[in-house]
Coordinates of C-alpha atoms and ligand atoms in Angstrom, one line a residue:
M2 CA 87.3 24.3 20.2
S3 CA 84.0 25.1 18.5
D4 CA 81.9 22.5 16.7
A5 CA 82.8 23.9 13.3
A6 CA 86.4 23.8 14.0
V7 CA 86.5 20.1 14.9
Q8 CA 84.4 19.1 11.9
L9 CA 87.3 19.6 9.6
K10 CA 86.5 16.6 7.5
P11 CA 82.8 16.5 6.6
A12 CA 81.4 12.9 6.0
G13 CA 82.2 11.6 2.5
E14 CA 85.3 13.8 2.1
A15 CA 87.4 12.2 4.7
E16 CA 90.3 11.6 2.4
R17 CA 90.3 15.3 1.2
E18 CA 92.4 17.8 3.3
M19 CA 90.1 20.5 4.4
T20 CA 90.7 23.9 6.1
D21 CA 88.4 26.5 7.6
G22 CA 88.0 30.2 8.4
F23 CA 89.9 30.0 11.7
H24 CA 93.0 28.5 10.1
L25 CA 92.8 30.6 7.0
I26 CA 92.8 33.9 8.9
I27 CA 95.8 32.7 11.0
D28 CA 97.6 31.5 7.8
A29 CA 96.9 34.7 6.0
L30 CA 98.3 36.8 9.0
K31 CA 101.3 34.6 9.3
L32 CA 102.0 34.7 5.6
N33 CA 102.2 38.5 5.9
D34 CA 104.7 38.3 8.9
I35 CA 102.0 39.4 11.4
N36 CA 103.1 37.8 14.5
T37 CA 101.4 39.6 17.4
I38 CA 97.7 40.2 18.2
Y39 CA 96.4 42.4 20.9
G40 CA 92.9 41.8 22.0
V41 CA 90.2 40.6 24.5
P42 CA 88.6 37.2 24.0
G43 CA 84.9 36.3 23.9
I44 CA 82.2 35.2 21.4
P45 CA 82.9 34.7 18.5
I46 CA 86.7 35.1 18.7
T47 CA 87.8 33.0 21.8
D48 CA 88.8 30.0 19.8
F49 CA 90.4 32.0 17.2
G50 CA 92.7 33.5 19.8
R51 CA 93.5 30.1 21.2
M52 CA 94.3 28.7 17.9
A53 CA 96.4 31.7 16.8
Q54 CA 98.4 31.3 20.0
A55 CA 98.7 27.6 19.3
A56 CA 100.0 28.4 15.8
G57 CA 102.8 30.6 17.1
I58 CA 101.2 34.0 17.0
R59 CA 101.8 36.0 20.2
V60 CA 98.2 36.8 21.4
V61 CA 98.3 39.4 24.2
S62 CA 95.1 39.4 26.2
F63 CA 94.1 42.8 27.7
R64 CA 91.5 43.8 30.3
H65 CA 89.7 46.3 27.9
E66 CA 89.7 46.6 24.2
Q67 CA 90.6 50.3 24.1
N68 CA 94.0 49.5 25.6
A69 CA 94.5 46.6 23.2
G70 CA 93.6 48.9 20.4
N71 CA 96.1 51.5 21.5
A72 CA 98.7 48.8 21.9
A73 CA 98.0 47.7 18.3
A74 CA 98.3 51.3 17.0
I75 CA 101.6 52.1 18.6
A76 CA 103.0 48.7 17.5
G77 CA 102.1 49.8 14.0
F78 CA 103.9 53.2 14.6
L79 CA 107.0 51.4 15.9
T80 CA 107.2 48.6 13.3
K81 CA 105.7 50.0 10.2
K82 CA 103.6 46.8 10.0
P83 CA 99.9 47.0 10.9
G84 CA 99.3 46.4 14.6
I85 CA 96.3 44.0 15.1
C86 CA 93.6 44.5 17.6
L87 CA 91.1 41.6 18.0
T88 CA 87.7 42.3 19.6
V89 CA 84.3 40.6 20.1
S90 CA 81.2 42.0 18.5
A91 CA 79.2 45.1 19.4
P92 CA 80.4 46.3 22.8
G93 CA 84.0 44.9 22.4
F94 CA 84.0 46.4 18.9
L95 CA 82.9 49.8 20.1
N96 CA 85.5 49.7 22.9
G97 CA 88.1 49.3 20.2
L98 CA 86.9 52.1 18.1
T99 CA 88.4 55.0 20.1
A100 CA 91.8 53.5 19.4
L101 CA 91.0 52.8 15.8
A102 CA 90.0 56.5 15.2
N103 CA 92.9 57.8 17.2
A104 CA 95.2 55.6 15.1
T105 CA 93.7 57.2 11.9
T106 CA 94.1 60.7 13.2
N107 CA 97.7 60.0 14.2
C108 CA 98.5 58.0 11.0
F109 CA 99.4 54.9 12.9
P110 CA 98.8 51.7 10.8
M111 CA 96.5 49.3 12.6
I112 CA 93.8 46.8 11.8
L113 CA 90.8 46.4 14.1
I114 CA 89.6 42.8 13.5
S115 CA 86.2 42.2 15.0
G116 CA 84.0 39.3 15.2
S117 CA 80.4 40.2 14.4
S118 CA 77.0 38.6 14.6
E119 CA 74.9 36.8 12.0
R120 CA 74.5 39.1 9.0
E121 CA 71.0 37.9 8.1
I122 CA 69.7 38.6 11.6
V123 CA 71.6 41.9 12.0
D124 CA 70.4 43.2 8.7
L125 CA 66.8 42.4 9.5
Q126 CA 67.4 43.8 13.0
Q127 CA 65.9 40.7 14.5
G128 CA 67.8 41.1 17.7
D129 CA 70.9 38.8 17.5
Y130 CA 73.4 38.4 20.3
E131 CA 75.4 41.6 20.3
E132 CA 73.7 42.8 17.1
M133 CA 75.2 45.8 15.4
D134 CA 76.0 46.9 11.9
Q135 CA 79.7 47.2 12.8
L136 CA 81.0 47.9 9.2
A137 CA 78.8 51.0 8.8
I138 CA 79.8 52.4 12.2
A139 CA 83.5 51.8 11.7
K140 CA 83.6 53.3 8.2
P141 CA 83.8 57.1 9.0
L142 CA 86.3 56.4 11.7
C143 CA 89.0 54.8 9.7
K144 CA 90.8 54.8 6.4
A145 CA 89.1 51.7 5.0
A146 CA 86.7 49.1 6.2
F147 CA 86.0 45.7 4.8
R148 CA 83.9 42.6 5.6
V149 CA 84.6 39.0 4.6
L150 CA 81.7 36.7 4.1
H151 CA 83.3 33.6 2.5
A152 CA 86.2 31.6 3.6
A153 CA 87.6 31.9 0.1
D154 CA 87.9 35.6 0.4
I155 CA 89.9 35.7 3.6
G156 CA 93.2 35.9 1.8
I157 CA 92.2 38.9 -0.3
G158 CA 90.4 40.5 2.6
V159 CA 93.4 40.4 4.9
A160 CA 95.7 41.5 2.1
R161 CA 93.5 44.6 1.4
A162 CA 93.4 45.5 5.1
I163 CA 97.2 45.3 5.3
R164 CA 97.7 47.4 2.2
A165 CA 95.1 50.0 3.2
A166 CA 96.7 50.4 6.6
V167 CA 100.3 50.9 5.7
S168 CA 100.3 52.3 2.2
G169 CA 100.2 56.1 1.5
R170 CA 99.4 57.9 4.7
P171 CA 99.1 55.0 7.2
G172 CA 96.0 54.7 9.4
G173 CA 93.3 52.5 11.0
V174 CA 91.5 49.8 9.0
Y175 CA 88.4 47.8 10.1
L176 CA 88.1 44.1 9.2
D177 CA 84.7 42.6 10.0
L178 CA 84.6 38.9 10.4
P179 CA 81.1 37.4 11.0
A180 CA 80.9 34.5 13.4
K181 CA 79.9 32.1 10.6
L182 CA 83.0 32.8 8.6
F183 CA 85.3 31.1 11.2
G184 CA 83.7 27.7 10.8
Q185 CA 83.3 27.8 7.1
V186 CA 85.1 24.8 5.6
M187 CA 86.8 24.6 2.2
D188 CA 89.3 22.4 0.4
A189 CA 92.7 23.0 1.9
E190 CA 94.6 23.3 -1.3
A191 CA 92.2 25.8 -2.7
G192 CA 92.4 27.6 0.6
A193 CA 96.1 27.8 0.5
K194 CA 96.0 29.1 -3.0
S195 CA 93.5 31.8 -2.0
L196 CA 96.0 33.4 0.4
V197 CA 97.8 36.6 -0.7
K198 CA 101.3 37.7 0.5
V199 CA 101.1 41.4 -0.1
V200 CA 103.9 42.5 -2.4
D201 CA 105.4 45.9 -1.5
P202 CA 102.7 46.9 1.0
A203 CA 103.9 50.5 1.3
P204 CA 105.4 51.4 -2.1
A205 CA 107.9 54.2 -2.2
Q206 CA 106.3 57.4 -3.4
I207 CA 109.0 59.3 -5.2
P208 CA 108.7 63.1 -5.2
A209 CA 108.7 65.0 -8.5
P210 CA 112.2 66.4 -9.2
A211 CA 110.8 69.8 -9.9
A212 CA 109.1 69.9 -6.5
V213 CA 112.3 68.9 -4.8
R214 CA 114.2 71.7 -6.7
R215 CA 111.5 74.3 -5.8
A216 CA 111.8 73.3 -2.1
L217 CA 115.5 73.5 -2.1
D218 CA 115.4 77.0 -3.7
V219 CA 112.9 78.2 -1.1
L220 CA 115.0 76.8 1.7
K221 CA 118.1 78.3 0.4
S222 CA 116.5 81.7 0.2
G223 CA 115.6 81.8 3.9
K224 CA 117.4 84.3 6.1
R225 CA 115.8 82.7 9.2
P226 CA 115.1 79.2 8.2
L227 CA 113.6 76.5 10.4
I228 CA 113.0 72.8 10.0
I229 CA 110.1 71.2 11.9
L230 CA 110.2 67.4 12.4
G231 CA 106.9 65.6 13.0
K232 CA 105.7 62.2 13.9
G233 CA 105.7 61.2 10.3
A234 CA 109.4 61.7 10.1
A235 CA 109.8 59.4 13.2
Y236 CA 107.5 56.8 11.5
A237 CA 109.5 56.8 8.3
Q238 CA 112.6 55.2 10.0
A239 CA 114.8 57.3 7.7
D240 CA 116.8 58.4 10.7
D241 CA 120.3 58.7 9.2
D242 CA 119.1 60.7 6.1
I243 CA 116.9 63.0 8.2
R244 CA 119.9 63.7 10.5
A245 CA 122.1 64.2 7.5
L246 CA 119.7 66.7 5.9
V247 CA 119.3 68.7 9.2
E248 CA 123.1 68.7 9.8
K249 CA 124.2 69.5 6.2
T250 CA 121.9 72.5 6.1
G251 CA 122.9 73.7 9.6
I252 CA 119.3 75.0 10.1
P253 CA 117.8 75.1 13.5
F254 CA 115.2 72.3 14.0
L255 CA 112.1 71.9 16.1
P256 CA 110.9 68.4 16.9
M257 CA 107.2 67.8 17.5
S258 CA 106.6 65.7 20.6
M259 CA 107.0 62.3 19.1
A260 CA 109.8 63.3 16.7
K261 CA 111.9 64.1 19.7
G262 CA 115.1 62.0 19.5
L263 CA 115.3 61.8 15.8
L264 CA 118.2 64.1 16.5
P265 CA 119.0 64.3 20.2
D266 CA 117.3 67.1 22.1
T267 CA 120.8 68.1 23.2
H268 CA 122.0 68.6 19.6
P269 CA 123.4 72.1 19.0
Q270 CA 120.9 72.8 16.2
C271 CA 117.8 71.8 18.3
A272 CA 115.6 74.8 18.9
G273 CA 113.2 73.0 21.2
A274 CA 114.0 75.3 24.1
A275 CA 113.5 78.4 21.8
R276 CA 110.2 77.3 20.4
S277 CA 108.4 80.5 20.5
T278 CA 111.3 82.4 19.1
V279 CA 111.7 80.3 16.1
L280 CA 108.1 80.1 15.3
K281 CA 107.7 83.8 15.5
D282 CA 110.9 85.0 13.8
S283 CA 111.6 82.4 11.1
D284 CA 110.9 83.3 7.5
V285 CA 111.2 80.0 5.7
V286 CA 109.8 76.8 7.5
M287 CA 110.3 73.3 6.2
M288 CA 108.0 70.7 7.7
I289 CA 109.0 67.1 7.5
G290 CA 106.2 64.8 8.3
A291 CA 104.5 67.5 10.5
R292 CA 101.0 69.0 9.9
L293 CA 100.0 72.5 10.5
N294 CA 97.2 71.6 12.9
W295 CA 96.3 73.0 16.2
L296 CA 99.6 71.8 17.7
L297 CA 101.4 74.4 15.4
S298 CA 98.6 77.0 15.8
H299 CA 97.5 76.2 12.2
G300 CA 100.5 78.0 10.8
K301 CA 99.1 81.4 11.6
G302 CA 98.2 83.9 14.4
K303 CA 100.2 85.5 17.1
S304 CA 102.6 82.6 17.6
W305 CA 103.7 82.9 14.0
G306 CA 104.6 86.6 14.1
E307 CA 103.7 88.9 11.3
P308 CA 100.8 87.7 9.1
H309 CA 102.1 86.3 5.8
S310 CA 105.7 86.6 6.8
K311 CA 106.6 82.9 6.2
K312 CA 107.2 80.7 3.3
F313 CA 106.2 77.1 4.1
I314 CA 107.8 74.0 2.5
Q315 CA 105.9 70.8 3.4
I316 CA 107.0 67.2 2.9
D317 CA 104.1 64.8 3.3
I318 CA 102.9 61.7 1.6
E319 CA 99.3 63.0 1.5
P320 CA 98.8 65.7 -1.3
K321 CA 95.6 66.8 0.4
E322 CA 97.6 67.9 3.4
M323 CA 99.0 70.8 1.3
D324 CA 97.3 74.3 1.8
S325 CA 95.2 72.8 4.6
N326 CA 95.7 75.8 6.8
V327 CA 97.9 78.3 5.0
E328 CA 99.6 78.5 1.6
I329 CA 102.4 76.0 1.0
V330 CA 104.7 77.5 -1.5
A331 CA 106.8 74.4 -2.0
P332 CA 104.8 71.1 -1.5
V333 CA 106.9 68.0 -1.8
V334 CA 104.6 64.9 -2.0
G335 CA 106.1 61.5 -1.5
D336 CA 107.1 59.2 1.3
I337 CA 109.4 60.9 3.9
G338 CA 112.3 58.5 3.2
S339 CA 112.3 59.2 -0.6
C340 CA 111.7 62.9 -0.2
V341 CA 114.5 63.4 2.3
Q342 CA 116.9 61.3 0.1
A343 CA 116.0 63.5 -2.9
L344 CA 116.5 66.7 -0.9
L345 CA 119.8 65.5 0.3
S346 CA 121.1 64.7 -3.1
G347 CA 120.4 68.3 -4.0
I348 CA 122.6 69.6 -1.2
D349 CA 126.1 69.8 -2.4
S350 CA 129.3 71.6 -1.2
K351 CA 128.0 74.9 -2.7
W352 CA 125.1 74.8 -0.3
P353 CA 125.3 78.0 1.8
A354 CA 125.9 77.8 5.5
A355 CA 122.8 78.7 7.7
P356 CA 122.9 82.5 8.3
A357 CA 125.1 82.9 11.3
D358 CA 123.2 85.8 13.0
W359 CA 120.0 83.7 12.9
V360 CA 121.7 80.5 14.3
N361 CA 123.4 82.6 17.0
S362 CA 120.3 84.3 18.1
V363 CA 118.4 81.1 18.3
K364 CA 121.2 79.6 20.3
A365 CA 121.3 82.6 22.6
K366 CA 117.6 82.4 23.3
K367 CA 117.8 78.6 23.8
D368 CA 120.8 78.9 26.3
E369 CA 118.9 81.6 28.2
N370 CA 115.7 79.4 28.5
I371 CA 117.7 76.4 29.5
A372 CA 119.6 78.3 32.2
K373 CA 116.3 79.7 33.5
M374 CA 114.9 76.2 33.9
A375 CA 118.0 74.6 35.4
P376 CA 117.5 75.5 39.1
R377 CA 113.8 74.3 39.0
L378 CA 114.9 71.0 37.9
M379 CA 117.3 70.5 40.8
K380 CA 114.9 71.2 43.7
N381 CA 114.9 68.2 46.0
T382 CA 112.0 69.0 48.3
A383 CA 108.8 67.3 49.6
P384 CA 106.2 67.6 48.4
M385 CA 107.6 67.6 44.9
D386 CA 106.6 70.0 42.3
F387 CA 106.4 68.9 38.6
H388 CA 109.8 70.4 37.8
G389 CA 111.7 68.8 40.7
A390 CA 110.2 65.3 39.9
L391 CA 110.9 65.7 36.1
G392 CA 114.4 66.8 36.8
A393 CA 115.0 63.4 38.4
L394 CA 113.4 61.5 35.4
R395 CA 115.4 63.7 32.9
T396 CA 118.6 62.3 34.5
V397 CA 117.2 58.8 34.3
I398 CA 116.6 59.1 30.5
K399 CA 120.0 60.8 30.0
E400 CA 121.7 57.8 31.6
R401 CA 119.5 55.3 29.9
P402 CA 118.7 56.7 26.5
D403 CA 117.4 53.5 25.0
T404 CA 114.4 53.6 27.4
I405 CA 111.1 54.3 25.7
L406 CA 109.2 57.0 27.5
V407 CA 105.4 56.9 27.4
N408 CA 103.7 60.1 28.6
E409 CA 100.2 61.3 29.2
G410 CA 98.3 63.8 31.5
A411 CA 98.0 67.6 31.4
N412 CA 100.8 69.2 33.4
T413 CA 102.5 65.8 33.6
L414 CA 102.5 65.7 29.8
D415 CA 103.2 69.3 28.9
L416 CA 106.1 69.8 31.3
A417 CA 107.7 66.4 30.8
R418 CA 107.7 67.1 27.0
G419 CA 109.8 70.2 27.7
V420 CA 112.0 68.9 30.5
I421 CA 112.9 65.3 29.5
D422 CA 115.5 65.2 26.7
I423 CA 115.1 62.4 24.3
Y424 CA 118.3 61.0 22.6
K425 CA 117.1 58.4 20.1
P426 CA 114.4 58.1 17.5
R427 CA 110.9 56.8 18.5
R428 CA 111.7 56.8 22.3
R429 CA 108.9 59.1 23.2
L430 CA 105.3 58.0 22.7
D431 CA 102.4 60.2 23.9
V432 CA 98.9 61.5 23.5
G433 CA 99.6 62.6 19.9
T434 CA 97.2 64.7 17.7
W435 CA 94.1 64.5 19.9
G436 CA 95.8 64.8 23.3
V437 CA 93.7 61.7 24.2
M438 CA 93.9 60.3 27.7
G439 CA 94.1 56.5 28.0
I440 CA 97.0 55.5 25.7
G441 CA 99.3 54.9 28.6
M442 CA 99.3 51.2 29.5
G443 CA 98.4 50.1 26.0
F444 CA 101.4 52.0 24.5
A445 CA 103.7 50.8 27.4
I446 CA 102.8 47.2 26.8
A447 CA 103.2 47.2 23.1
A448 CA 106.4 49.2 23.3
A449 CA 107.9 46.5 25.7
I450 CA 106.6 43.7 23.5
E451 CA 107.6 45.1 20.2
T452 CA 111.1 46.3 21.1
G453 CA 112.1 44.4 24.2
T454 CA 113.4 47.7 25.6
P455 CA 112.5 48.9 29.1
V456 CA 109.6 51.3 29.2
L457 CA 109.1 54.2 31.5
A458 CA 105.5 55.5 31.6
V459 CA 105.1 58.9 33.2
E460 CA 101.4 59.3 33.9
G461 CA 99.2 61.9 35.5
D462 CA 96.9 60.3 38.1
S463 CA 93.9 61.0 36.0
A464 CA 95.5 59.9 32.8
F465 CA 96.6 56.6 34.4
G466 CA 93.0 55.8 35.5
F467 CA 91.9 55.4 31.9
S468 CA 93.9 52.3 31.4
G469 CA 95.0 51.5 34.9
M470 CA 93.6 48.0 35.1
E471 CA 96.2 46.9 32.6
V472 CA 98.9 46.8 35.3
E473 CA 97.6 43.3 35.8
T474 CA 98.4 42.7 32.1
I475 CA 101.9 44.1 32.6
C476 CA 102.4 41.7 35.6
R477 CA 100.8 38.7 33.8
Y478 CA 103.3 39.0 30.9
G479 CA 106.1 40.0 33.2
L480 CA 107.0 43.2 31.1
P481 CA 109.8 45.6 31.8
V482 CA 107.5 48.5 32.5
C483 CA 108.0 51.1 35.1
V484 CA 104.9 53.3 35.7
V485 CA 105.4 56.6 37.5
I486 CA 102.2 58.3 38.6
F487 CA 102.4 62.0 39.2
N488 CA 99.9 62.0 42.0
N489 CA 98.6 65.5 42.6
N490 CA 95.2 64.3 43.8
G491 CA 93.4 65.1 40.6
I492 CA 92.9 66.6 37.2
Y493 CA 95.3 69.6 36.8
R494 CA 95.4 70.2 40.6
G495 CA 94.0 68.5 43.6
T496 CA 92.9 71.7 45.4
D497 CA 89.6 72.6 43.8
S498 CA 86.4 72.8 46.0
N499 CA 82.8 72.3 45.2
A500 CA 81.4 75.8 44.7
A501 CA 78.0 74.7 45.9
G502 CA 79.5 73.8 49.1
G503 CA 78.0 70.4 49.5
S504 CA 79.6 67.1 50.5
D505 CA 80.3 66.1 46.9
P506 CA 84.1 66.8 46.0
A507 CA 84.9 69.2 43.3
T508 CA 84.7 67.7 39.7
T509 CA 88.5 67.6 39.2
V510 CA 89.7 66.1 42.4
F511 CA 90.3 62.5 43.5
V512 CA 90.7 60.7 46.8
K513 CA 93.5 62.5 48.5
G514 CA 96.7 60.6 49.3
S515 CA 95.8 57.6 47.1
R516 CA 98.4 54.8 47.0
Y517 CA 98.4 53.7 43.4
D518 CA 101.5 51.6 44.2
K519 CA 99.3 49.1 46.0
M520 CA 97.6 48.3 42.7
M521 CA 100.8 46.9 41.3
E522 CA 101.5 45.0 44.5
A523 CA 98.0 43.4 44.2
F524 CA 99.2 41.5 41.1
G525 CA 102.7 40.7 42.2
G526 CA 104.6 43.6 40.8
V527 CA 106.8 46.1 42.8
G528 CA 105.2 49.2 44.3
A529 CA 106.9 52.2 45.7
N530 CA 105.7 55.4 47.3
V531 CA 108.1 58.4 47.0
T532 CA 108.0 61.9 48.1
T533 CA 111.3 63.5 46.9
P534 CA 113.1 63.6 43.5
D535 CA 116.0 61.6 45.0
E536 CA 113.7 58.9 46.2
L537 CA 112.0 58.9 42.8
K538 CA 115.3 58.5 40.9
R539 CA 116.4 55.6 43.1
A540 CA 113.1 53.8 42.7
V541 CA 113.0 54.2 38.9
D542 CA 116.6 53.1 38.6
A543 CA 115.8 50.0 40.6
A544 CA 112.8 49.2 38.3
L545 CA 114.8 49.7 35.2
D546 CA 117.7 47.6 36.5
S547 CA 115.4 44.8 37.6
G548 CA 113.1 44.8 34.5
K549 CA 110.3 44.0 37.0
P550 CA 106.8 45.5 36.6
T551 CA 106.9 48.5 38.9
L552 CA 104.5 51.3 39.8
I553 CA 105.9 54.3 41.7
N554 CA 103.4 56.6 43.4
A555 CA 105.1 60.0 43.2
V556 CA 103.5 62.4 45.6
I557 CA 103.3 65.8 43.9
D558 CA 102.2 69.0 45.5
P559 CA 98.5 69.2 44.7
A560 CA 98.7 73.0 44.2
A561 CA 101.6 72.8 41.7
G562 CA 99.7 72.3 38.4
S563 CA 97.8 74.7 36.2
E564 CA 94.4 74.3 34.5
S565 CA 94.8 72.2 31.4
G566 CA 98.6 72.2 31.6
R567 CA 99.9 74.4 28.8
I568 CA 96.7 74.6 26.8
G569 CA 94.4 76.4 29.2
N570 CA 93.7 79.0 26.6
L571 CA 91.6 76.4 24.7
N572 CA 89.0 76.4 27.5
P573 CA 85.9 78.4 26.6
Q574 CA 85.1 81.1 29.2
S575 CA 81.6 82.0 30.4
V576 CA 81.2 85.7 30.0
L577 CA 78.2 85.6 32.5
R578 CA 80.3 84.0 35.2
K579 CA 82.9 86.7 34.9
K580 CA 80.3 89.6 35.5
Ligands
TPP5 C1 89.7 60.6 26.5 C2 89.9 61.9 27.2 N1 89.0 62.3 28.2 C3 89.2 63.4 28.8 C4 90.3 64.3 28.4 C5 90.4 65.7 29.1 N2 91.6 65.7 29.9 C6 92.8 66.2 29.5 S1 94.0 66.1 30.5 C7 93.1 65.2 31.6 C8 93.7 64.7 32.8 C9 94.7 65.6 33.5 O1 95.0 65.2 34.8 P1 96.3 64.3 35.1 O2 96.4 63.2 34.2 O3 96.2 64.0 36.6 O4 97.4 65.4 34.8 P2 97.9 66.6 35.7 O5 97.6 67.8 35.0 O6 97.2 66.5 37.0 O7 99.4 66.3 35.9 C10 91.9 65.0 31.1 C11 90.8 64.3 31.9 C12 91.1 63.9 27.4 N3 92.1 64.6 27.0 N4 90.9 62.7 26.8
MG6 MG1 96.9 64.9 38.2

């Protein structure tokens, strides 16, 4: 314990109860029902972590702050409470920033709490230990950033951070706590009074009745209507109402990646397997918690059919989202739960059935695509291709629909998204808006900790490398996480060669025939090496039955993948090289 912490009762005030920064931060978090911290210890937050653990907060120590940050972010997504990431100053803080920025981009509520160095020295740039103006650096990467300089302001500082993270459109918040703050002493009673329990941290935002009527009128006018469900809809935890809205209208729906499972992918109205058809041919599109960013081709261009052929209805909590890419004819601004409820109450028995010719043509296209895919998913050969391996995992999730699937990679991501059906809300967690690699182990750890449900992480061999050291964390905490590595010897494929012909390998390939399963065994977990879909299924079933930390090295044909998975078109091309 630091000197400051043990000097709780300065001389002459022995009879007065005192408190300090350490205790006030812990009390402020607990008062607001924050019971888990993800972080990496070091100066100036080591003692704080110990004391938080002693006070009953679950403090989960990682091997790298980026993974702790990703864990906090997804904890926020899963619970609607801000996930907390705790880092040391300068380098630890910087390591946490990618996750903070990613959380903000994905609208996950998290708070990056970082210790920082002496303000007086930092501001005069006199070269303190881990000197850095962290607040200034964090600001452009998050929703809000605050610094607390006085123990008496800890309560309000923590309250502001919580409210900023979860209210309106959720996102990342930075809270800067200089080293000196932790040891600052104040009267215990005054300290207790300074704490703030945030009242109604994410107030409902009720949509205007006129906006709801306009949206319903446009929706009703559609001859080929489509509903797109986004991650925001999954976050809202308005699962029953969203399902009721989709089912009452009878309109085909398309789930974005992390909205899969809000209604099962096997639902008769699910148009996931007819994605290109519904985007191109629909005339009215209602987006619920989904944005028209690159993942939806910005709402225009070839994939959306004839220019200006659509009317868009958008439901989002952020008014600035409207008209971001194309005209939104019916904006509905409010929280998803309130908006969906309002829309539902406008749908009565006179609501027209969805146009049958449209519904049938979507169904026909979907059945055709599913039938085309089916034989590829049943191939039980060695080496496996992606489809064969994913066919096995698809069956696992069908049999165990509560399992949370974490997924990252290129081919491993894009193909798994299409192949593995999800049956329940918030059971698929992935790279999100940025397509960022490195979320895997952080997401898996937090998903297991926050929900207590088994986690299956399906990882490209490259993707896994970004957070792979956290398998030790998984073993240390004994978490029910099964990691499957699709090992194709590299990024996209393992077959590239160095065009210069030298002894250096190509830029996209890794050591051939690596045995990632040995990494898990090194820490006392279970490792398995599999070469066929049958073996893969048996190994995953065993892992999920036992709940033991497991890593399965799934040997995939190195030639099976394609460049950048499904988004190879985004690669710039050299005209000169083509000549
Ligand atoms: C932080 C970050 N760095 C780099 C990338 C670029 N990138 C996209 S996918 C990928 C890895 C793809 O390889 P793998 O995970 O093995 O998947 P595969 O296609 O081989 O199945 C990389 C490095 C990224 N998306 N994010
Ligand atoms: Mg790979």
